[in-house]
PDB file of C-alpha atoms and ligand atoms in Angstrom:
ATOM      1  CA  MET A   1     243.137  30.017  91.922  1.00  0.00           C
ATOM      2  CA  TYR A   2     242.020  32.191  94.851  1.00  0.00           C
ATOM      3  CA  ASN A   3     240.784  35.703  94.020  1.00  0.00           C
ATOM      4  CA  LYS A   4     241.187  38.181  96.893  1.00  0.00           C
ATOM      5  CA  ASP A   5     238.338  40.303  95.509  1.00  0.00           C
ATOM      6  CA  ASN A   6     235.661  37.747  96.395  1.00  0.00           C
ATOM      7  CA  VAL A   7     232.894  38.939  98.688  1.00  0.00           C
ATOM      8  CA  PHE A   8     233.873  36.748 101.658  1.00  0.00           C
ATOM      9  CA  ALA A   9     237.464  38.019 101.519  1.00  0.00           C
ATOM     10  CA  LYS A  10     235.983  41.527 101.714  1.00  0.00           C
ATOM     11  CA  ILE A  11     233.881  40.497 104.710  1.00  0.00           C
ATOM     12  CA  LEU A  12     236.984  39.075 106.418  1.00  0.00           C
ATOM     13  CA  ARG A  13     238.833  42.345 105.799  1.00  0.00           C
ATOM     14  CA  GLY A  14     235.899  44.304 107.234  1.00  0.00           C
ATOM     15  CA  GLU A  15     235.138  46.011 103.900  1.00  0.00           C
ATOM     16  CA  ILE A  16     231.575  44.620 103.853  1.00  0.00           C
ATOM     17  CA  PRO A  17     229.487  44.408 107.046  1.00  0.00           C
ATOM     18  CA  ASN A  18     228.093  41.115 108.299  1.00  0.00           C
ATOM     19  CA  LYS A  19     225.877  39.833 111.090  1.00  0.00           C
ATOM     20  CA  THR A  20     228.357  37.692 112.995  1.00  0.00           C
ATOM     21  CA  VAL A  21     227.174  34.608 114.869  1.00  0.00           C
ATOM     22  CA  TYR A  22     230.565  33.272 115.918  1.00  0.00           C
ATOM     23  CA  SER A  23     234.163  34.332 115.394  1.00  0.00           C
ATOM     24  CA  ASP A  24     237.574  33.083 116.443  1.00  0.00           C
ATOM     25  CA  ASP A  25     241.150  33.064 115.125  1.00  0.00           C
ATOM     26  CA  ASN A  26     240.322  30.492 112.446  1.00  0.00           C
ATOM     27  CA  VAL A  27     236.700  30.954 111.386  1.00  0.00           C
ATOM     28  CA  LEU A  28     233.963  33.520 110.919  1.00  0.00           C
ATOM     29  CA  ALA A  29     230.280  32.556 110.973  1.00  0.00           C
ATOM     30  CA  PHE A  30     227.610  35.013 109.831  1.00  0.00           C
ATOM     31  CA  TYR A  31     224.012  35.098 108.628  1.00  0.00           C
ATOM     32  CA  ASP A  32     223.461  34.514 104.916  1.00  0.00           C
ATOM     33  CA  VAL A  33     222.216  37.682 103.200  1.00  0.00           C
ATOM     34  CA  ALA A  34     219.620  35.645 101.254  1.00  0.00           C
ATOM     35  CA  PRO A  35     218.347  33.050 103.748  1.00  0.00           C
ATOM     36  CA  ARG A  36     216.718  29.889 102.425  1.00  0.00           C
ATOM     37  CA  ALA A  37     215.864  28.466 105.865  1.00  0.00           C
ATOM     38  CA  LYS A  38     214.664  29.905 109.180  1.00  0.00           C
ATOM     39  CA  VAL A  39     218.256  29.732 110.346  1.00  0.00           C
ATOM     40  CA  HIS A  40     220.809  30.122 107.541  1.00  0.00           C
ATOM     41  CA  VAL A  41     224.401  30.802 108.522  1.00  0.00           C
ATOM     42  CA  LEU A  42     227.671  30.569 106.605  1.00  0.00           C
ATOM     43  CA  VAL A  43     230.938  29.442 108.169  1.00  0.00           C
ATOM     44  CA  ILE A  44     234.209  30.342 106.464  1.00  0.00           C
ATOM     45  CA  PRO A  45     237.847  29.742 107.309  1.00  0.00           C
ATOM     46  CA  ARG A  46     239.977  32.872 107.601  1.00  0.00           C
ATOM     47  CA  GLY A  47     242.541  31.350 105.215  1.00  0.00           C
ATOM     48  CA  GLU A  48     242.402  31.585 101.433  1.00  0.00           C
ATOM     49  CA  TYR A  49     240.818  28.396 100.054  1.00  0.00           C
ATOM     50  CA  THR A  50     238.494  28.301  97.070  1.00  0.00           C
ATOM     51  CA  ASP A  51     236.439  25.205  97.811  1.00  0.00           C
ATOM     52  CA  VAL A  52     236.158  22.069  99.912  1.00  0.00           C
ATOM     53  CA  PHE A  53     238.905  20.200  98.043  1.00  0.00           C
ATOM     54  CA  ASP A  54     241.321  23.122  98.095  1.00  0.00           C
ATOM     55  CA  PHE A  55     240.688  23.313 101.836  1.00  0.00           C
ATOM     56  CA  THR A  56     241.009  19.585 102.591  1.00  0.00           C
ATOM     57  CA  GLN A  57     244.078  19.136 100.373  1.00  0.00           C
ATOM     58  CA  ASN A  58     245.987  22.296 101.238  1.00  0.00           C
ATOM     59  CA  ALA A  59     245.018  23.534 104.705  1.00  0.00           C
ATOM     60  CA  PRO A  60     247.216  22.266 107.584  1.00  0.00           C
ATOM     61  CA  VAL A  61     245.429  19.619 109.603  1.00  0.00           C
ATOM     62  CA  GLU A  62     245.246  21.857 112.677  1.00  0.00           C
ATOM     63  CA  VAL A  63     243.531  24.542 110.571  1.00  0.00           C
ATOM     64  CA  GLN A  64     241.013  21.960 109.352  1.00  0.00           C
ATOM     65  CA  THR A  65     240.396  20.738 112.893  1.00  0.00           C
ATOM     66  CA  ALA A  66     239.898  24.318 114.069  1.00  0.00           C
ATOM     67  CA  PHE A  67     237.453  24.950 111.214  1.00  0.00           C
ATOM     68  CA  TRP A  68     235.236  22.010 112.151  1.00  0.00           C
ATOM     69  CA  GLN A  69     235.389  23.017 115.806  1.00  0.00           C
ATOM     70  CA  GLY A  70     234.245  26.471 114.702  1.00  0.00           C
ATOM     71  CA  VAL A  71     231.350  24.885 112.800  1.00  0.00           C
ATOM     72  CA  ARG A  72     230.407  22.974 115.934  1.00  0.00           C
ATOM     73  CA  ASN A  73     230.647  26.064 118.133  1.00  0.00           C
ATOM     74  CA  THR A  74     228.406  27.926 115.676  1.00  0.00           C
ATOM     75  CA  VAL A  75     225.819  25.137 115.610  1.00  0.00           C
ATOM     76  CA  GLU A  76     225.736  25.034 119.394  1.00  0.00           C
ATOM     77  CA  LYS A  77     225.478  28.816 119.657  1.00  0.00           C
ATOM     78  CA  LEU A  78     222.518  28.716 117.263  1.00  0.00           C
ATOM     79  CA  GLY A  79     220.867  25.993 119.359  1.00  0.00           C
ATOM     80  CA  VAL A  80     220.300  23.670 116.404  1.00  0.00           C
ATOM     81  CA  ARG A  81     222.587  20.808 117.498  1.00  0.00           C
ATOM     82  CA  ASN A  82     220.130  18.074 116.554  1.00  0.00           C
ATOM     83  CA  ASN A  83     218.440  19.693 113.607  1.00  0.00           C
ATOM     84  CA  PHE A  84     220.544  21.184 110.852  1.00  0.00           C
ATOM     85  CA  ARG A  85     221.844  20.551 107.348  1.00  0.00           C
ATOM     86  CA  LEU A  86     225.449  21.242 106.365  1.00  0.00           C
ATOM     87  CA  VAL A  87     225.976  22.094 102.683  1.00  0.00           C
ATOM     88  CA  ALA A  88     229.128  22.898 100.730  1.00  0.00           C
ATOM     89  CA  ASN A  89     228.138  23.881  97.190  1.00  0.00           C
ATOM     90  CA  THR A  90     231.137  23.069  95.030  1.00  0.00           C
ATOM     91  CA  GLY A  91     231.705  24.451  91.551  1.00  0.00           C
ATOM     92  CA  HIS A  92     229.563  26.762  89.465  1.00  0.00           C
ATOM     93  CA  GLY A  93     227.467  23.815  88.277  1.00  0.00           C
ATOM     94  CA  ALA A  94     226.234  23.272  91.834  1.00  0.00           C
ATOM     95  CA  GLY A  95     225.641  26.952  92.419  1.00  0.00           C
ATOM     96  CA  GLN A  96     228.832  27.917  94.236  1.00  0.00           C
ATOM     97  CA  SER A  97     228.788  31.654  93.696  1.00  0.00           C
ATOM     98  CA  VAL A  98     231.536  32.736  96.105  1.00  0.00           C
ATOM     99  CA  MET A  99     234.916  31.099  95.535  1.00  0.00           C
ATOM    100  CA  HIS A 100     236.035  31.212  99.162  1.00  0.00           C
ATOM    101  CA  PHE A 101     235.336  27.876 100.866  1.00  0.00           C
ATOM    102  CA  HIS A 102     232.217  28.017 103.005  1.00  0.00           C
ATOM    103  CA  VAL A 103     229.621  25.729 104.494  1.00  0.00           C
ATOM    104  CA  HIS A 104     225.960  26.567 104.906  1.00  0.00           C
ATOM    105  CA  ILE A 105     224.281  25.679 108.212  1.00  0.00           C
ATOM    106  CA  MET A 106     220.544  25.516 107.591  1.00  0.00           C
ATOM    107  CA  SER A 107     217.797  24.703 110.068  1.00  0.00           C
ATOM    108  CA  ASP A 108     214.052  25.181 110.031  1.00  0.00           C
ATOM    109  CA  GLU A 109     213.449  24.745 113.737  1.00  0.00           C
ATOM    110  CA  ARG A 110     215.435  25.512 116.843  1.00  0.00           C
ATOM    111  CA  PHE A 111     215.248  22.223 118.689  1.00  0.00           C
ATOM    112  CA  VAL A 112     217.891  20.980 121.066  1.00  0.00           C
ATOM    113  CA  GLU A 113     217.514  17.519 122.502  1.00  0.00           C
ATOM    114  CA  GLU A 114     219.712  16.262 125.295  1.00  0.00           C
ATOM    115  CA  PHE A 115     221.106  12.783 124.840  1.00  0.00           C
TER     116      PHE A 115
HETATM  117  P1  LIG B 201     227.071  29.578  97.479  1.00  0.00           P
HETATM  118  O1  LIG B 201     225.939  29.620  96.506  1.00  0.00           O
HETATM  119  O2  LIG B 201     227.237  28.221  98.121  1.00  0.00           O
HETATM  120  O3  LIG B 201     228.355  30.097  96.880  1.00  0.00           O
HETATM  121  O4  LIG B 201     226.651  30.547  98.656  1.00  0.00           O
HETATM  122  C1  LIG B 201     227.032  31.868  98.751  1.00  0.00           C
HETATM  123  C2  LIG B 201     226.094  32.507  99.723  1.00  0.00           C
HETATM  124  O5  LIG B 201     226.639  33.747 100.113  1.00  0.00           O
HETATM  125  C3  LIG B 201     224.697  32.817  99.160  1.00  0.00           C
HETATM  126  O6  LIG B 201     223.740  32.045  99.862  1.00  0.00           O
HETATM  127  C4  LIG B 201     224.486  34.296  99.423  1.00  0.00           C
HETATM  128  C5  LIG B 201     225.598  34.648 100.373  1.00  0.00           C
HETATM  129  N1  LIG B 201     226.154  35.963 100.202  1.00  0.00           N
HETATM  130  C6  LIG B 201     226.614  36.520  99.065  1.00  0.00           C
HETATM  131  N2  LIG B 201     227.058  37.764  99.290  1.00  0.00           N
HETATM  132  C7  LIG B 201     226.896  37.991 100.622  1.00  0.00           C
HETATM  133  C8  LIG B 201     227.176  39.104 101.477  1.00  0.00           C
HETATM  134  O7  LIG B 201     227.697  40.140 101.078  1.00  0.00           O
HETATM  135  N3  LIG B 201     226.863  38.961 102.794  1.00  0.00           N
HETATM  136  C9  LIG B 201     226.291  37.820 103.291  1.00  0.00           C
HETATM  137  N4  LIG B 201     226.010  37.794 104.600  1.00  0.00           N
HETATM  138  N5  LIG B 201     226.018  36.761 102.521  1.00  0.00           N
HETATM  139  C10 LIG B 201     226.320  36.846 101.199  1.00  0.00           C
END
C-alpha cells in the first residue's frame, strides 16, 4: 500500500529539495543523497507505485514505456551510456528504504563509446 508521506513523494511535491538531473512529465531523476558510486542517480516515476512489481503490474504500458525512456534520457545526459549499473532494491530484506518505486543508476567512470 502506497504511503504519500514517503520521502520521494515529498520530493515530487517540492517539499524536499533535490539536485535534478532530468525531469519530464513522467519521471524525475536526481542525485542520491548518499552516493555509493562516482555517479549515483535515482530515477522515479511521478505516479504512486511502491516497488518494481507494483509498477510493472499496475502502471499503464505507456507510463512504463515513458519511465524507461526517462531512464535512458538520464543515462545519456550523465554520459554513462556504456558503463552503468541499474539497481531496483525490492523489499526491506534487500534494503529498499523508500517505498516509492525507484531505480539506481550507478557508474564509476564517465566513458561513452560510440558504436
Ligand atoms: P533504496 O535503499 O533502494 O530504497 O534507496 C533509497 C535511496 O534514497 C538511498 O540510496 C538514499 C536515497 N535518499 C533517501 N532520502 C533522500 C533524500 O531526501 N534525497 C535524496 N536525493 N536521496 C535520498
